[in-house]
């Protein structure tokens, strides 16, 4: 596992991970060409060489080769990796190979290839960081203006990936909307372009920056899959372009829509990371590699391997009608269930009695909390729980003190109305004073009170993205500046308060990506807490993100969104497949429900290490039929957890046995089925499976398997 360089007739780089290799070469005209990406071959001479200069009647050389990072210039017509305008209005970009550098750190190896437009002294660094054990490559671009005049960047992607030539390309991606996020879609890629993107200022509910491509034959366990995920929390795009020769190029990064960036002399611009990998073991292996990569390399290092606590959130119980006495009563009941973190949601601040007022005024409402938050927090701590708080820092209501003082702090255009959505405006985080205001109020909260958890919400997308004080060159920079301001605030807070857990929320799953996950510990996947709907949302989420990152609540039945009635055990079983939260109105729960909830919390605490840090297997995905089965196996493979859900039963049909995965063939595993202990080998559980007794509509079962030293029969 290394980065090998050949310096004979042609320069080649071989980027080797555990099972794959990625090969780049330089041709005689100093063009950087992509040569190979896939399984390792026995000899370096097995890999393709660079294409040589040649003419074609209607497609020139640059159209025929697979350029590793293509500029917009010359005779090129594909989606470019970089497009600029120079001060003299030249819009043509010529990038030629200059040199390279290797960085060999303790954890990862990095290759940097330098390209240059020598006429204007514009240097482009292509960065490749190998995550060897997970067969992943992180890529990003750093542009340096070494010239004497400014350069306008009009488009810049983080990476362009070239897939091997195959007959059919099938694209898997995640789509949705509010209350229906991260649903899986699969389509065949025809000739031309398919674009996934967000233009909303946030990652969005509609699409998530993850993809997987196969030949249409791969499944969970078998088949070649190329997959990738982008780390950016603002406007993004991923472009899939199948050319007339049947070749597929995938480019992704910051969205060029309404974007421009003035790169002044001696300044640089760094793109977000675009991570991609290859596996021959299907979509399941791709997901597990992304999951462990996120745990080991993405989540904040001080907490990435800490167990997520069981939390209670008061929102669905009380909405805006919060007060000290009512929250204390809920806290008592939550503590009795075994909850470890009590979260006070919206309504605690300013004149916040509904969603028309208060955002921006981050002081405690003394009518609701006459003893400040100190009394409630002390009470929660005495009950043995940590305390958490909801905030929505990037927003302001028109009916607030902050907006009356600083109406210029929101995005707006002169001579145009300011569009309200959810009765609120978006604060302009391109402004330094706004960034400081947000940092200061959260810093004050965390410094004043014993707060161990912040739920950071962001409940509307952008509109009228104007910045009246900025120059004409900066106007279209706001999309990037906002994200940079957000990251700056979170980075500062995490350095100062490393023990605080941060949760990203954006009207549910509107801001989930690797960029925000480098700064937060977990995400709120959807405002839809109906357990049956959640199965599909959580399944789609699992293709791209680790279970530990996913918060899921047990809420009341019938569900507020669709009035579906589900048993408490079913609701718990769904919520226990990630980070467990409880959000129902405990004041209305019966004694039997309280008793069952206590038992399920105890059960979850016994298995959460497996769920949060183990390997996840989608044994029976939702699109396969009436039965859903998901398994989690710990690192040592001596424990496993199986969740099975039946939608409905018809005609008295018996359910098929569930065939497990990830177990050691000659290990013996014991599990309990209807009070009967059963011991089977790992191979038997994989080849024959285990039977589950589910009946009726919306039935579920949780089965725990543990290794046994010997058979007792």
PDB file of N, CA, C and O in Angstrom, residues 8-34:
ATOM      1  N   UNK A   8      10.085   6.591 -16.240  1.00  0.00           N
ATOM      2  CA  UNK A   8      10.797   6.206 -17.451  1.00  0.00           C
ATOM      3  C   UNK A   8      10.322   7.058 -18.626  1.00  0.00           C
ATOM      4  O   UNK A   8      10.409   8.280 -18.584  1.00  0.00           O
ATOM      5  N   UNK A   9       9.828   6.439 -19.679  1.00  0.00           N
ATOM      6  CA  UNK A   9       9.402   7.220 -20.840  1.00  0.00           C
ATOM      7  C   UNK A   9       8.225   8.142 -20.521  1.00  0.00           C
ATOM      8  O   UNK A   9       8.068   9.190 -21.133  1.00  0.00           O
ATOM      9  N   UNK A  10       7.394   7.723 -19.600  1.00  0.00           N
ATOM     10  CA  UNK A  10       6.263   8.557 -19.198  1.00  0.00           C
ATOM     11  C   UNK A  10       6.123   8.498 -17.686  1.00  0.00           C
ATOM     12  O   UNK A  10       6.327   7.468 -17.068  1.00  0.00           O
ATOM     13  N   UNK A  11       5.789   9.616 -17.092  1.00  0.00           N
ATOM     14  CA  UNK A  11       5.622   9.663 -15.646  1.00  0.00           C
ATOM     15  C   UNK A  11       4.250   9.117 -15.283  1.00  0.00           C
ATOM     16  O   UNK A  11       3.242   9.519 -15.841  1.00  0.00           O
ATOM     17  N   UNK A  12       4.226   8.173 -14.321  1.00  0.00           N
ATOM     18  CA  UNK A  12       2.985   7.605 -13.832  1.00  0.00           C
ATOM     19  C   UNK A  12       2.986   7.580 -12.318  1.00  0.00           C
ATOM     20  O   UNK A  12       4.029   7.347 -11.696  1.00  0.00           O
ATOM     21  N   UNK A  13       1.801   7.781 -11.732  1.00  0.00           N
ATOM     22  CA  UNK A  13       1.612   7.634 -10.294  1.00  0.00           C
ATOM     23  C   UNK A  13       0.622   6.493 -10.069  1.00  0.00           C
ATOM     24  O   UNK A  13      -0.440   6.443 -10.710  1.00  0.00           O
ATOM     25  N   UNK A  14       0.952   5.600  -9.157  1.00  0.00           N
ATOM     26  CA  UNK A  14       0.090   4.481  -8.797  1.00  0.00           C
ATOM     27  C   UNK A  14      -0.332   4.678  -7.339  1.00  0.00           C
ATOM     28  O   UNK A  14       0.488   4.524  -6.429  1.00  0.00           O
ATOM     29  N   UNK A  15      -1.586   5.032  -7.117  1.00  0.00           N
ATOM     30  CA  UNK A  15      -2.102   5.289  -5.774  1.00  0.00           C
ATOM     31  C   UNK A  15      -2.776   4.014  -5.284  1.00  0.00           C
ATOM     32  O   UNK A  15      -3.895   3.695  -5.690  1.00  0.00           O
ATOM     33  N   UNK A  16      -2.084   3.289  -4.416  1.00  0.00           N
ATOM     34  CA  UNK A  16      -2.550   1.980  -3.983  1.00  0.00           C
ATOM     35  C   UNK A  16      -3.207   2.053  -2.616  1.00  0.00           C
ATOM     36  O   UNK A  16      -2.661   2.620  -1.682  1.00  0.00           O
ATOM     37  N   UNK A  17      -4.380   1.448  -2.524  1.00  0.00           N
ATOM     38  CA  UNK A  17      -5.015   1.226  -1.230  1.00  0.00           C
ATOM     39  C   UNK A  17      -4.973  -0.275  -0.943  1.00  0.00           C
ATOM     40  O   UNK A  17      -4.251  -1.020  -1.609  1.00  0.00           O
ATOM     41  N   UNK A  18      -5.732  -0.724  -0.001  1.00  0.00           N
ATOM     42  CA  UNK A  18      -5.678  -2.135   0.393  1.00  0.00           C
ATOM     43  C   UNK A  18      -6.005  -3.062  -0.769  1.00  0.00           C
ATOM     44  O   UNK A  18      -5.344  -4.084  -0.979  1.00  0.00           O
ATOM     45  N   UNK A  19      -7.021  -2.720  -1.549  1.00  0.00           N
ATOM     46  CA  UNK A  19      -7.477  -3.614  -2.613  1.00  0.00           C
ATOM     47  C   UNK A  19      -7.510  -2.973  -3.996  1.00  0.00           C
ATOM     48  O   UNK A  19      -7.768  -3.668  -4.978  1.00  0.00           O
ATOM     49  N   UNK A  20      -7.295  -1.668  -4.087  1.00  0.00           N
ATOM     50  CA  UNK A  20      -7.470  -0.971  -5.359  1.00  0.00           C
ATOM     51  C   UNK A  20      -6.237  -0.150  -5.718  1.00  0.00           C
ATOM     52  O   UNK A  20      -5.337   0.053  -4.896  1.00  0.00           O
ATOM     53  N   UNK A  21      -6.231   0.317  -6.954  1.00  0.00           N
ATOM     54  CA  UNK A  21      -5.174   1.220  -7.402  1.00  0.00           C
ATOM     55  C   UNK A  21      -5.787   2.256  -8.337  1.00  0.00           C
ATOM     56  O   UNK A  21      -6.721   1.964  -9.092  1.00  0.00           O
ATOM     57  N   UNK A  22      -5.261   3.465  -8.247  1.00  0.00           N
ATOM     58  CA  UNK A  22      -5.708   4.592  -9.061  1.00  0.00           C
ATOM     59  C   UNK A  22      -4.463   5.113  -9.780  1.00  0.00           C
ATOM     60  O   UNK A  22      -3.457   5.447  -9.130  1.00  0.00           O
ATOM     61  N   UNK A  23      -4.500   5.171 -11.108  1.00  0.00           N
ATOM     62  CA  UNK A  23      -3.300   5.462 -11.887  1.00  0.00           C
ATOM     63  C   UNK A  23      -3.484   6.738 -12.711  1.00  0.00           C
ATOM     64  O   UNK A  23      -4.511   6.923 -13.374  1.00  0.00           O
ATOM     65  N   UNK A  24      -2.464   7.605 -12.654  1.00  0.00           N
ATOM     66  CA  UNK A  24      -2.446   8.874 -13.383  1.00  0.00           C
ATOM     67  C   UNK A  24      -1.143   8.939 -14.172  1.00  0.00           C
ATOM     68  O   UNK A  24      -0.109   8.441 -13.724  1.00  0.00           O
ATOM     69  N   UNK A  25      -1.170   9.561 -15.335  1.00  0.00           N
ATOM     70  CA  UNK A  25       0.041   9.711 -16.132  1.00  0.00           C
ATOM     71  C   UNK A  25       0.113  11.068 -16.799  1.00  0.00           C
ATOM     72  O   UNK A  25      -0.898  11.762 -16.940  1.00  0.00           O
ATOM     73  N   UNK A  26       1.330  11.448 -17.215  1.00  0.00           N
ATOM     74  CA  UNK A  26       1.558  12.705 -17.936  1.00  0.00           C
ATOM     75  C   UNK A  26       1.999  12.370 -19.356  1.00  0.00           C
ATOM     76  O   UNK A  26       2.908  11.549 -19.557  1.00  0.00           O
ATOM     77  N   UNK A  27       1.362  12.992 -20.350  1.00  0.00           N
ATOM     78  CA  UNK A  27       1.747  12.716 -21.735  1.00  0.00           C
ATOM     79  C   UNK A  27       2.843  13.673 -22.192  1.00  0.00           C
ATOM     80  O   UNK A  27       3.309  14.531 -21.427  1.00  0.00           O
ATOM     81  N   UNK A  28       3.244  13.547 -23.443  1.00  0.00           N
ATOM     82  CA  UNK A  28       4.377  14.308 -23.973  1.00  0.00           C
ATOM     83  C   UNK A  28       4.113  15.801 -24.051  1.00  0.00           C
ATOM     84  O   UNK A  28       5.038  16.608 -24.124  1.00  0.00           O
ATOM     85  N   UNK A  29       2.821  16.177 -24.013  1.00  0.00           N
ATOM     86  CA  UNK A  29       2.478  17.599 -24.057  1.00  0.00           C
ATOM     87  C   UNK A  29       2.125  18.136 -22.677  1.00  0.00           C
ATOM     88  O   UNK A  29       1.499  19.187 -22.547  1.00  0.00           O
ATOM     89  N   UNK A  30       2.507  17.372 -21.629  1.00  0.00           N
ATOM     90  CA  UNK A  30       2.290  17.758 -20.225  1.00  0.00           C
ATOM     91  C   UNK A  30       0.818  17.835 -19.838  1.00  0.00           C
ATOM     92  O   UNK A  30       0.437  18.588 -18.933  1.00  0.00           O
ATOM     93  N   UNK A  31      -0.022  17.054 -20.507  1.00  0.00           N
ATOM     94  CA  UNK A  31      -1.407  16.900 -20.072  1.00  0.00           C
ATOM     95  C   UNK A  31      -1.477  15.787 -19.037  1.00  0.00           C
ATOM     96  O   UNK A  31      -0.816  14.751 -19.187  1.00  0.00           O
ATOM     97  N   UNK A  32      -2.284  15.983 -18.018  1.00  0.00           N
ATOM     98  CA  UNK A  32      -2.452  14.974 -16.975  1.00  0.00           C
ATOM     99  C   UNK A  32      -3.636  14.083 -17.356  1.00  0.00           C
ATOM    100  O   UNK A  32      -4.765  14.557 -17.486  1.00  0.00           O
ATOM    101  N   UNK A  33      -3.376  12.780 -17.533  1.00  0.00           N
ATOM    102  CA  UNK A  33      -4.406  11.854 -17.985  1.00  0.00           C
ATOM    103  C   UNK A  33      -4.744  10.836 -16.898  1.00  0.00           C
ATOM    104  O   UNK A  33      -3.859  10.345 -16.196  1.00  0.00           O
ATOM    105  N   UNK A  34      -6.046  10.537 -16.776  1.00  0.00           N
ATOM    106  CA  UNK A  34      -6.469   9.422 -15.936  1.00  0.00           C
ATOM    107  C   UNK A  34      -6.298   8.133 -16.731  1.00  0.00           C
ATOM    108  O   UNK A  34      -6.720   8.043 -17.886  1.00  0.00           O
TER     109      UNK A  34
END
